[in-house]
Coordinates of C-alpha atoms (C1' of nucleotides) in Angstrom, one line a residue:
Chain A
M286 CA 125.3 -33.1 18.4
A287 CA 121.5 -33.1 18.5
V288 CA 119.6 -31.2 15.9
S289 CA 117.6 -28.1 17.1
L290 CA 113.9 -27.9 16.6
D291 CA 114.4 -24.7 14.7
T292 CA 116.4 -26.5 12.1
I293 CA 113.7 -29.1 11.7
I294 CA 111.0 -26.5 11.5
S295 CA 112.9 -24.7 8.8
L296 CA 113.5 -27.8 6.8
C297 CA 109.9 -28.8 7.1
K298 CA 108.7 -25.5 5.7
R299 CA 111.4 -25.2 3.0
R300 CA 110.9 -28.7 1.6
G301 CA 107.1 -29.0 1.9
F302 CA 106.7 -31.2 4.9
I303 CA 104.8 -28.9 7.4
F304 CA 103.5 -25.4 7.2
Q305 CA 102.0 -23.1 9.8
S306 CA 98.2 -23.2 9.5
S307 CA 96.4 -20.2 8.0
E308 CA 99.8 -18.5 7.5
I309 CA 98.6 -15.7 5.2
Y310 CA 96.3 -14.6 8.0
G311 CA 99.0 -14.4 10.6
G312 CA 98.8 -18.0 11.6
M313 CA 96.5 -20.1 13.8
A314 CA 98.1 -21.1 17.1
A315 CA 99.0 -24.7 17.5
C316 CA 97.6 -25.8 14.2
Y317 CA 99.8 -27.0 11.3
D318 CA 99.3 -28.1 7.7
Y319 CA 101.1 -31.0 6.1
G320 CA 102.6 -30.3 2.7
P321 CA 103.3 -32.7 -0.2
L322 CA 106.1 -34.6 1.4
G323 CA 104.5 -34.4 4.9
V324 CA 101.4 -36.2 3.8
E325 CA 103.5 -39.0 2.4
L326 CA 105.4 -39.3 5.6
K327 CA 102.2 -39.4 7.7
R328 CA 100.7 -41.9 5.4
N329 CA 103.8 -44.1 5.8
V330 CA 103.5 -43.9 9.6
R331 CA 99.8 -44.9 9.5
D332 CA 100.5 -47.7 7.0
A333 CA 103.3 -49.2 9.1
W334 CA 101.2 -49.0 12.2
W335 CA 98.2 -50.6 10.5
R336 CA 100.4 -53.3 9.1
A337 CA 101.8 -54.2 12.5
M338 CA 98.6 -54.0 14.4
V339 CA 96.0 -55.3 12.0
Q340 CA 97.4 -56.9 8.9
E341 CA 100.2 -59.0 10.4
R342 CA 98.0 -60.3 13.3
G343 CA 94.9 -62.3 13.4
D344 CA 93.4 -61.0 16.6
I345 CA 92.7 -57.3 15.8
E346 CA 89.9 -55.8 13.7
G347 CA 89.9 -52.3 12.2
L348 CA 87.3 -49.6 12.7
E349 CA 86.7 -46.0 11.6
C350 CA 84.2 -44.1 13.8
S351 CA 82.6 -40.7 13.3
I352 CA 84.2 -37.8 15.1
L353 CA 80.9 -36.5 16.3
M354 CA 79.2 -38.9 18.7
H355 CA 76.2 -39.0 21.0
P356 CA 77.0 -36.6 23.9
D357 CA 76.3 -39.4 26.4
V358 CA 79.4 -41.1 25.2
W359 CA 81.5 -38.4 26.8
R360 CA 79.4 -38.3 29.9
A361 CA 80.0 -42.0 30.4
S362 CA 83.7 -41.7 29.7
G363 CA 84.1 -38.9 32.2
H364 CA 85.3 -36.3 29.7
V365 CA 82.3 -33.9 30.0
E366 CA 82.4 -33.9 33.8
N367 CA 85.9 -32.5 33.9
F368 CA 89.3 -33.3 32.6
T369 CA 91.6 -31.3 34.9
D370 CA 91.8 -30.4 38.5
P371 CA 90.6 -26.9 39.4
L372 CA 93.3 -24.3 39.1
V373 CA 93.7 -20.9 40.7
D374 CA 95.8 -18.0 39.7
C375 CA 97.5 -15.5 42.0
K376 CA 96.8 -11.9 40.7
S377 CA 99.8 -10.7 42.7
C378 CA 102.6 -13.0 41.8
R379 CA 101.1 -14.6 38.7
A380 CA 101.6 -18.1 39.9
R381 CA 99.2 -20.8 39.0
F382 CA 98.6 -24.0 41.0
R383 CA 96.0 -26.6 41.9
A384 CA 93.2 -25.2 44.1
D385 CA 93.6 -28.0 46.7
H386 CA 97.2 -26.8 47.3
V387 CA 95.9 -23.7 49.0
E388 CA 96.2 -23.8 52.7
G389 CA 92.8 -24.5 54.4
Y390 CA 91.1 -25.1 51.0
E391 CA 87.4 -25.5 51.1
A392 CA 85.1 -24.8 48.2
V393 CA 81.5 -25.1 47.1
Y394 CA 80.9 -27.0 43.9
T395 CA 77.8 -26.4 41.9
V396 CA 77.0 -29.6 40.1
T397 CA 74.5 -30.6 37.6
A398 CA 73.2 -34.2 37.6
R399 CA 70.5 -36.2 35.9
T400 CA 67.9 -38.3 37.6
D401 CA 66.8 -41.7 36.3
G402 CA 63.8 -39.9 34.8
G403 CA 66.1 -37.8 32.7
A404 CA 65.5 -34.5 34.5
T405 CA 68.5 -32.3 35.2
E406 CA 69.0 -30.8 38.7
R407 CA 71.6 -28.6 40.3
F408 CA 73.0 -29.0 43.8
E409 CA 75.9 -27.8 45.8
V410 CA 78.7 -29.9 47.3
T411 CA 81.2 -28.5 49.8
L412 CA 84.7 -30.2 49.7
G413 CA 87.7 -29.8 51.8
P414 CA 91.4 -30.4 50.9
Q415 CA 90.9 -33.8 49.3
I416 CA 91.5 -33.8 45.6
P417 CA 88.1 -32.8 44.3
T418 CA 88.2 -34.7 41.1
K419 CA 88.9 -37.9 43.0
V420 CA 85.6 -37.3 44.8
I421 CA 83.3 -35.7 42.2
R422 CA 84.2 -38.1 39.4
P423 CA 82.3 -40.0 36.7
G424 CA 79.6 -42.0 38.2
Y425 CA 79.3 -39.8 41.3
R426 CA 75.7 -39.8 42.6
H427 CA 73.7 -37.4 44.7
N428 CA 70.2 -38.3 45.8
G429 CA 70.0 -40.9 43.0
A430 CA 71.0 -38.4 40.3
V431 CA 74.2 -39.1 38.3
L432 CA 76.8 -36.4 37.8
E433 CA 76.7 -34.6 34.5
E434 CA 79.0 -31.6 34.9
I435 CA 80.6 -29.3 37.4
A436 CA 79.2 -26.0 36.6
E437 CA 80.9 -23.7 39.1
I438 CA 83.4 -23.6 41.9
K439 CA 83.7 -21.0 44.6
F440 CA 86.0 -20.7 47.5
K441 CA 84.2 -21.1 50.8
G442 CA 85.1 -18.5 53.4
S443 CA 88.1 -16.3 52.9
P444 CA 91.4 -18.1 53.7
R445 CA 92.8 -17.8 50.2
T446 CA 96.4 -17.0 50.8
C447 CA 98.8 -17.6 47.9
P448 CA 101.2 -20.3 48.8
T449 CA 103.9 -18.7 46.7
C450 CA 103.9 -15.0 47.7
G451 CA 101.6 -14.9 50.7
N452 CA 99.2 -12.3 49.3
R453 CA 95.5 -12.9 49.3
E454 CA 94.6 -12.2 45.8
L455 CA 93.6 -15.6 44.4
T456 CA 91.1 -16.0 41.6
E457 CA 88.2 -18.4 42.1
P458 CA 89.1 -22.0 41.2
R459 CA 88.5 -22.7 37.5
L460 CA 88.0 -25.9 35.6
F461 CA 89.6 -26.4 32.3
N462 CA 87.6 -28.7 30.1
L463 CA 89.5 -29.9 27.1
L464 CA 86.4 -30.8 25.1
F465 CA 85.7 -28.7 22.0
R466 CA 82.0 -28.1 21.7
T467 CA 80.0 -27.5 18.6
H468 CA 76.3 -27.6 17.7
V469 CA 74.2 -29.8 15.5
G470 CA 71.7 -27.7 13.6
P471 CA 71.8 -24.0 13.1
I472 CA 70.5 -23.0 16.5
E473 CA 73.1 -22.9 19.3
D474 CA 71.0 -24.0 22.2
A475 CA 72.2 -26.3 24.9
A476 CA 70.1 -29.2 23.6
S477 CA 72.1 -29.3 20.4
T478 CA 75.6 -29.3 21.9
V479 CA 77.9 -32.0 20.7
F480 CA 81.6 -32.6 21.3
M481 CA 84.5 -33.1 19.1
R482 CA 86.0 -36.4 20.2
P483 CA 89.1 -36.0 22.5
E484 CA 90.2 -39.6 21.8
T485 CA 89.3 -42.2 19.3
A486 CA 89.1 -44.9 22.0
Q487 CA 85.5 -44.4 23.0
G488 CA 84.3 -45.1 19.4
M489 CA 85.8 -48.6 19.8
F490 CA 84.2 -49.2 23.2
V491 CA 80.8 -48.3 22.0
N492 CA 81.3 -50.5 19.0
F493 CA 82.6 -53.4 21.0
E494 CA 79.4 -55.5 20.5
N495 CA 79.1 -54.6 16.8
V496 CA 82.6 -55.7 16.1
R497 CA 82.5 -58.8 18.3
G498 CA 79.1 -59.9 16.8
S499 CA 79.7 -59.2 13.2
M500 CA 83.2 -60.8 13.2
R501 CA 82.2 -63.6 15.5
R502 CA 85.1 -62.8 17.9
K503 CA 85.9 -64.4 21.2
L504 CA 88.3 -63.0 23.9
P505 CA 91.0 -62.0 23.5
F506 CA 90.7 -59.6 20.5
G507 CA 91.4 -56.0 19.7
I508 CA 89.9 -53.1 17.8
A509 CA 92.2 -50.6 16.1
Q510 CA 91.5 -47.2 14.7
I511 CA 93.4 -44.3 13.2
G512 CA 91.8 -40.9 13.3
R513 CA 91.7 -37.2 14.3
S514 CA 91.0 -36.0 17.8
F515 CA 90.6 -32.6 19.3
R516 CA 91.7 -31.1 22.7
N517 CA 91.4 -27.6 23.8
E518 CA 94.8 -27.6 25.5
I519 CA 95.7 -25.0 28.1
T520 CA 99.2 -24.9 26.7
T521 CA 100.3 -26.0 23.3
K522 CA 103.9 -26.5 22.6
A523 CA 106.8 -27.4 20.5
F524 CA 105.7 -27.4 16.9
V525 CA 103.5 -30.4 16.1
F526 CA 104.3 -32.0 19.4
R527 CA 101.1 -30.7 21.1
T528 CA 98.4 -29.3 18.9
L529 CA 94.7 -28.7 19.2
E530 CA 93.9 -31.1 16.5
F531 CA 95.9 -34.3 16.1
E532 CA 95.8 -37.8 14.8
Q533 CA 95.8 -40.8 17.0
M534 CA 96.6 -44.5 16.3
E535 CA 94.8 -46.4 19.1
M536 CA 94.0 -50.0 19.8
E537 CA 91.8 -51.4 22.5
F538 CA 92.7 -55.0 23.3
F539 CA 89.9 -56.8 25.2
C540 CA 91.0 -59.8 27.3
K541 CA 89.9 -61.9 30.2
P542 CA 90.7 -60.6 33.7
G543 CA 93.6 -62.7 34.9
T544 CA 95.3 -62.6 31.5
D545 CA 95.5 -58.8 31.6
E546 CA 99.0 -58.4 33.1
E547 CA 100.5 -60.7 30.5
W548 CA 98.8 -58.8 27.7
Y549 CA 99.9 -55.5 29.2
R550 CA 103.6 -56.6 29.1
H551 CA 103.1 -58.0 25.6
W552 CA 101.8 -54.7 24.3
V553 CA 104.4 -52.5 26.0
N554 CA 107.1 -54.6 24.4
E555 CA 105.4 -54.9 21.1
R556 CA 104.9 -51.2 20.8
F557 CA 108.4 -50.3 22.0
N558 CA 109.9 -52.6 19.4
W559 CA 107.8 -51.1 16.6
Y560 CA 109.9 -47.9 16.8
L561 CA 113.1 -49.9 16.7
R562 CA 111.8 -51.9 13.7
Y563 CA 111.5 -48.7 11.7
G564 CA 115.0 -47.5 12.6
I565 CA 114.5 -45.1 15.6
R566 CA 117.8 -45.2 17.5
R567 CA 117.6 -47.2 20.7
E568 CA 119.4 -44.6 22.8
N569 CA 116.7 -42.0 22.0
L570 CA 113.9 -44.2 23.3
R571 CA 112.9 -45.0 26.8
L572 CA 110.1 -46.5 28.8
R573 CA 108.6 -44.7 31.8
Q574 CA 106.0 -46.0 34.2
H575 CA 103.4 -43.6 35.5
D576 CA 103.3 -42.9 39.2
A577 CA 100.0 -43.6 40.9
D578 CA 99.1 -39.9 41.2
E579 CA 99.6 -39.2 37.5
L580 CA 97.4 -41.9 36.3
A581 CA 94.3 -40.9 34.4
H582 CA 90.9 -41.4 36.0
Y583 CA 90.3 -44.6 33.9
S584 CA 93.8 -46.0 34.2
R585 CA 95.2 -48.7 36.5
M586 CA 98.7 -48.8 35.1
C587 CA 100.4 -46.9 32.3
H588 CA 103.8 -46.9 30.6
D589 CA 104.9 -44.1 28.3
I590 CA 107.2 -44.7 25.4
E591 CA 109.3 -41.6 25.3
Y592 CA 111.6 -40.0 22.7
N593 CA 114.5 -37.7 23.4
F594 CA 113.2 -34.7 21.5
P595 CA 115.4 -31.5 21.1
M596 CA 113.3 -30.0 23.9
G597 CA 113.6 -33.0 26.2
W598 CA 112.0 -36.4 26.7
G599 CA 108.4 -36.5 25.5
E600 CA 105.7 -39.0 25.2
L601 CA 105.3 -40.8 21.9
E602 CA 102.9 -43.4 23.0
G603 CA 101.1 -44.5 26.1
V604 CA 100.2 -48.1 26.9
A605 CA 97.4 -48.0 29.5
H606 CA 95.7 -50.7 31.5
R607 CA 92.1 -49.4 31.4
G608 CA 90.6 -52.3 33.3
D609 CA 86.9 -52.6 32.8
Y610 CA 86.4 -48.9 33.4
D611 CA 85.0 -48.0 30.0
L612 CA 82.8 -50.9 29.2
T613 CA 81.3 -50.7 32.7
A614 CA 80.7 -47.0 32.3
H615 CA 79.0 -47.5 29.0
M616 CA 76.8 -50.2 30.3
K617 CA 75.7 -47.9 33.1
Q618 CA 75.1 -45.0 30.8
S619 CA 73.4 -46.8 28.0
G620 CA 71.7 -49.6 29.8
K621 CA 73.0 -52.1 27.3
N622 CA 74.8 -55.3 28.1
L623 CA 78.4 -55.2 26.9
K624 CA 79.6 -58.3 28.7
F625 CA 81.1 -61.2 27.0
F626 CA 79.6 -64.6 27.7
D627 CA 82.2 -67.3 28.2
E628 CA 80.9 -70.6 26.9
E629 CA 83.5 -72.6 28.8
T630 CA 82.9 -71.2 32.3
K631 CA 79.3 -70.2 31.5
E632 CA 79.8 -66.8 33.0
A633 CA 79.4 -63.2 31.8
I634 CA 82.7 -61.4 31.8
T635 CA 83.4 -57.7 31.6
P636 CA 86.7 -57.7 29.6
Y637 CA 89.7 -55.8 30.7
V638 CA 91.3 -53.5 28.2
I639 CA 94.9 -52.8 27.3
E640 CA 95.3 -49.7 25.2
P641 CA 98.4 -48.7 23.2
A642 CA 97.7 -45.1 22.0
A643 CA 100.2 -43.3 19.8
G644 CA 100.2 -40.0 18.0
V645 CA 100.7 -39.9 14.3
D646 CA 102.0 -36.3 14.3
R647 CA 104.5 -36.9 17.1
T648 CA 105.7 -40.1 15.4
A649 CA 106.2 -38.4 12.1
L650 CA 108.1 -35.6 13.8
T651 CA 110.2 -38.2 15.6
F652 CA 111.2 -39.9 12.3
M653 CA 112.3 -36.6 10.9
I654 CA 114.4 -35.7 14.0
D655 CA 115.9 -39.1 14.4
A656 CA 116.8 -39.3 10.7
Y657 CA 118.4 -35.8 10.5
H658 CA 122.1 -35.8 9.8
E659 CA 124.6 -33.2 8.8
E660 CA 128.0 -34.2 7.5
E661 CA 130.8 -32.7 5.5
V662 CA 131.4 -33.8 1.9
R663 CA 134.2 -32.2 0.0
G664 CA 134.2 -29.2 2.3
E665 CA 130.5 -28.7 1.9
K666 CA 127.7 -29.4 4.3
R667 CA 125.5 -32.3 3.3
V668 CA 122.1 -32.6 5.0
V669 CA 120.6 -36.0 4.8
L670 CA 117.5 -37.6 6.3
R671 CA 118.4 -41.2 6.9
L672 CA 114.8 -42.2 7.0
H673 CA 113.9 -45.9 6.9
P674 CA 112.8 -46.7 3.3
A675 CA 109.3 -47.4 4.6
M676 CA 109.0 -43.9 6.0
A677 CA 110.7 -42.0 3.1
P678 CA 108.2 -39.8 1.3
L679 CA 109.8 -40.5 -2.0
K680 CA 111.4 -43.9 -2.7
V681 CA 113.4 -43.1 -5.8
A682 CA 114.3 -40.2 -8.0
V683 CA 115.3 -40.5 -11.7
L684 CA 117.8 -37.9 -12.8
P685 CA 119.3 -37.3 -16.3
L686 CA 122.9 -36.4 -16.3
L687 CA 122.4 -34.4 -19.5
K688 CA 119.0 -32.8 -20.0
K689 CA 119.9 -31.6 -23.4
R690 CA 120.1 -35.0 -24.9
G691 CA 116.6 -36.0 -25.8
E692 CA 117.3 -39.7 -25.8
I693 CA 118.4 -39.5 -22.2
V694 CA 115.4 -37.6 -21.0
E695 CA 113.2 -40.0 -22.9
K696 CA 114.7 -43.0 -21.2
C697 CA 114.5 -41.3 -17.8
Q698 CA 110.8 -40.5 -18.2
A699 CA 110.0 -44.0 -19.4
L700 CA 111.9 -45.4 -16.4
T701 CA 110.1 -43.0 -14.0
A702 CA 106.7 -44.1 -15.4
A703 CA 107.6 -47.7 -14.8
L704 CA 108.8 -47.1 -11.3
K705 CA 105.7 -45.1 -10.4
Q706 CA 103.6 -48.2 -10.9
R707 CA 105.3 -49.6 -7.8
W708 CA 106.7 -46.8 -5.7
R709 CA 106.5 -43.0 -5.1
A710 CA 109.0 -42.0 -7.8
V711 CA 109.9 -38.6 -9.2
Y712 CA 111.8 -37.1 -12.1
D713 CA 113.9 -34.0 -11.8
D714 CA 116.1 -32.3 -14.4
T715 CA 116.2 -28.7 -13.1
A716 CA 119.8 -28.6 -11.9
A717 CA 123.2 -30.1 -12.1
I718 CA 123.6 -33.7 -10.9
G719 CA 125.3 -32.8 -7.6
K720 CA 122.5 -30.4 -6.6
L721 CA 119.9 -33.0 -7.6
Y722 CA 121.5 -35.5 -5.3
R723 CA 121.6 -33.1 -2.4
R724 CA 117.9 -32.2 -2.9
Q725 CA 116.9 -35.8 -2.6
D726 CA 119.2 -36.4 0.4
E727 CA 117.5 -33.6 2.3
V728 CA 114.1 -35.2 2.0
G729 CA 115.4 -38.7 2.6
T730 CA 114.9 -40.3 -0.8
P731 CA 116.8 -43.7 -0.5
F732 CA 117.8 -44.1 -4.1
C733 CA 118.6 -42.0 -7.2
V734 CA 118.9 -43.4 -10.7
T735 CA 121.0 -41.5 -13.2
I736 CA 121.0 -42.1 -16.9
D737 CA 124.0 -40.8 -18.9
V738 CA 125.4 -40.9 -22.4
E739 CA 127.0 -44.3 -21.8
S740 CA 123.6 -45.6 -20.9
L741 CA 122.5 -45.2 -24.5
D742 CA 125.2 -47.7 -25.5
D743 CA 125.4 -50.1 -22.7
G744 CA 121.8 -49.9 -21.5
K745 CA 122.9 -49.4 -17.9
A746 CA 122.2 -46.7 -15.4
T747 CA 123.8 -45.5 -12.2
V748 CA 122.0 -46.3 -8.9
R749 CA 123.2 -44.1 -6.1
D750 CA 122.6 -44.9 -2.4
R751 CA 121.5 -42.0 -0.2
D752 CA 123.4 -43.1 2.9
T753 CA 126.8 -44.3 1.5
M754 CA 126.7 -42.2 -1.7
E755 CA 128.0 -45.3 -3.4
Q756 CA 127.1 -46.0 -7.0
D757 CA 126.2 -49.2 -8.9
R758 CA 125.9 -49.6 -12.6
I759 CA 122.7 -51.6 -13.2
E760 CA 121.1 -52.7 -16.4
L761 CA 117.9 -50.7 -17.0
G762 CA 115.8 -53.8 -17.1
R763 CA 117.1 -54.9 -13.7
I764 CA 116.6 -51.7 -11.9
E765 CA 113.2 -52.5 -10.5
D766 CA 114.5 -55.8 -9.0
Y767 CA 117.6 -54.1 -7.7
L768 CA 115.5 -51.5 -5.9
A769 CA 112.9 -54.0 -4.7
E770 CA 115.7 -55.9 -2.9
R771 CA 116.8 -52.8 -1.1
L772 CA 113.6 -50.8 -0.5
V773 CA 112.5 -52.9 2.5
L774 CA 109.1 -51.5 3.2
N775 CA 108.2 -54.2 5.6
P776 CA 111.2 -54.8 7.8
P777 CA 111.4 -57.8 10.1
K778 CA 110.0 -57.4 13.6
V779 CA 112.3 -56.6 16.5
A780 CA 112.1 -58.6 19.7
E781 CA 113.9 -56.7 22.4
P782 CA 112.3 -57.1 25.8
A783 CA 111.9 -53.5 26.9
L784 CA 109.7 -54.5 29.9
G785 CA 110.5 -57.7 31.8
Chain B
rG91 C1' 97.2 -18.9 31.6
rC92 C1' 101.9 -15.9 33.4
rG93 C1' 107.0 -14.0 32.5
rC94 C1' 111.2 -13.2 29.2
rC95 C1' 112.8 -12.9 24.1
rU96 C1' 111.6 -12.8 18.9
rG97 C1' 108.9 -11.5 14.2
rU98 C1' 112.4 -8.0 7.6
rA99 C1' 111.9 -12.3 0.4
rG100 C1' 110.7 -19.6 0.5
rC101 C1' 115.2 -20.2 4.3
rA102 C1' 119.3 -17.8 7.3
rC103 C1' 120.4 -13.0 8.4
rA104 C1' 121.8 -7.2 7.6
rA105 C1' 120.1 -2.0 7.6
rC106 C1' 122.4 5.0 13.5
rG107 C1' 114.9 7.5 13.6
rG108 C1' 116.8 9.8 7.2
rC109 C1' 118.5 8.0 -0.3
rU110 C1' 114.7 3.3 -4.4
rA111 C1' 115.0 -1.9 2.6
rG112 C1' 120.4 -5.0 1.4
rU113 C1' 123.5 -9.9 1.4
rG114 C1' 124.0 -15.3 1.1
rC115 C1' 121.4 -19.6 0.0
rA116 C1' 117.0 -21.3 -2.5
rU117 C1' 113.8 -20.7 -6.9
rC118 C1' 113.3 -19.5 -12.5
rG119 C1' 115.8 -18.5 -17.3
rG120 C1' 120.5 -18.1 -20.7
rC121 C1' 125.6 -19.7 -21.6
rC122 C1' 129.2 -23.3 -20.2
rU123 C1' 130.0 -27.9 -17.7
rU124 C1' 128.4 -33.2 -17.1
rC125 C1' 128.2 -38.2 -11.3
rC126 C1' 127.9 -35.3 -5.8
rA127 C1' 125.1 -28.0 -3.5
rA128 C1' 131.0 -25.9 -9.8
rG129 C1' 131.3 -21.2 -12.9
rU130 C1' 129.0 -17.1 -15.2
rC131 C1' 125.1 -13.6 -16.9
rG132 C1' 120.3 -12.3 -15.8
rA133 C1' 115.4 -12.5 -13.5
rU134 C1' 111.4 -13.3 -10.0
rG135 C1' 110.4 -12.5 -5.1
rA136 C1' 109.1 -7.8 0.9
rU137 C1' 102.5 -2.9 2.0
rU138 C1' 109.4 -4.9 7.1
rA139 C1' 103.4 -10.3 11.0
rC140 C1' 98.7 -7.2 11.6
rG141 C1' 96.4 -2.5 13.6
rG142 C1' 97.2 2.0 15.8
rG143 C1' 100.4 6.1 18.0
rU144 C1' 104.8 9.6 18.5
rU145 C1' 107.6 12.2 14.5
rC146 C1' 108.8 16.6 9.1
rG147 C1' 110.2 11.3 8.5
rA148 C1' 109.4 4.6 11.6
rU149 C1' 112.2 -1.8 9.7
rU150 C1' 114.1 1.1 14.0
rC151 C1' 110.6 4.4 19.5
rC152 C1' 105.6 3.5 22.2
rC153 C1' 100.7 0.7 22.7
rG154 C1' 97.4 -3.3 21.2
rU155 C1' 96.6 -7.9 18.5
rC156 C1' 98.4 -12.3 16.1
rA157 C1' 102.2 -15.9 15.7
rG158 C1' 106.8 -18.4 17.3
rG159 C1' 110.8 -19.8 20.9
rC160 C1' 112.4 -20.4 26.0
rG161 C1' 111.1 -20.7 31.2
rC162 C1' 107.2 -21.4 34.8
rU163 C1' 102.3 -23.8 35.4
rC164 C1' 99.7 -27.8 33.4
rC165 C1' 99.6 -32.2 30.7
rA166 C1' 93.4 -37.3 29.8

RNA sequence: GCGCCUGUAGCACAACGGCUAGUGCAUCGGCCUUCCAAGUCGAUGAUUACGGGUUCGAUUCCCGUCAGGCGCUCCA
């Protein structure tokens, strides 16, 4: 039986993985804090991703960009212009739907645009039932001026009948822009407005030339980044699954047109297998291809890697074919040349981009959920997180069987100190041995080492396995080697073809 | 954003409009025990989410806010 989200939320709070943000002030919606064990788990997720994407390969460089960037970055990317289709609400039946779904839809869009001279001008565009964001989209031009933002939308005429209840009480269409805005400098005027990045991807596009040049790269190569992004979501949901502030692991892989489809397949498979490699159960993963109408404005093709969450299938990671959309857009906006000159064919190429983009928070949550097990041991419930050792916040706990015997405690602390040089290790003597084991099980610690009275004579300790609860007597001097063999922090790659 | 439901100790829950808001687990300490949440004694911990109202009296009824869950809607 699948674990409920409530159970996970309770465990997360009780054992220091995840807390509600600003809890003593009543909480901050859709924001969460990671506690002592949560930060370890997150760090493990990032490390495993970085290892697979950067360290183990030779064709990807790392990068860390600032969160605040020049506002033109987001004009070029299309994020300022708008992010969603205009929506209307029915005041009568409370339904919400896309404006262009209203019978006889026609609306006047007030748009701001910038001329080549840098001046901003406003003008109006009237559109019928075609999807407005497919027409007024990044790069849209009017009398030589380039679209900056849709400032306002108003229905034209009066045919605004609700398709659900038939009443005529619809609100004006509203755009929901997902960009958080803030200001540079103490004065909040329009000129100082900057945006909190909604994705880390753009930082890699605008640094394409910097990375290529400084690292003397030729196509194909990739740029990888892990960092926080911010989206002012209309609806947030399901614990850390969708939050306003979240952490992304993204990689932009630049390749020659013509090789793009092969790379696309490569990355879909590679990323799907990454989850298997760290122990996510195959039956809880699936691949789903986006239909044409759900593709983002920049995307030609997209596969989601989905996980079977307690609340249903949800996206863990998207692998998108972004074509040359982004580099082209930045060339237009910045006036800089971002093409790659191919010495063989003597031609300038605008690379195609394949982008695997994953969420750190969702991935961490997934590891918790997938690892959660309840079982009965001697008539008592045992909760155990069967986390992959690479993901476990703590790798080993050292426990004295008798805390009253000074020699035992001493040996335990010496062993803990030695193990800490290599792994995240803890010492605990605040309960009876059975309880100490259960505590470690609940947070997924793979091994416990127990020193008892006999250890003082034979120099051996008991190593206990989290999953099987089996015990081995091991000489104290050999414990580090014993654990090193079993704490496989860099498991072998999996090669299951998920996509043809 | 809308609708429904919920909010009491770290967690899970109880308390008819009426006594000092209880119980289990957890946590901390003592005794005992010493390899799988044992026993026992004790302790800490709650302006009942926050703010207002009705009432002699509110955890309980009403309103607002905040937060969470579920369902719509939406989802680069």
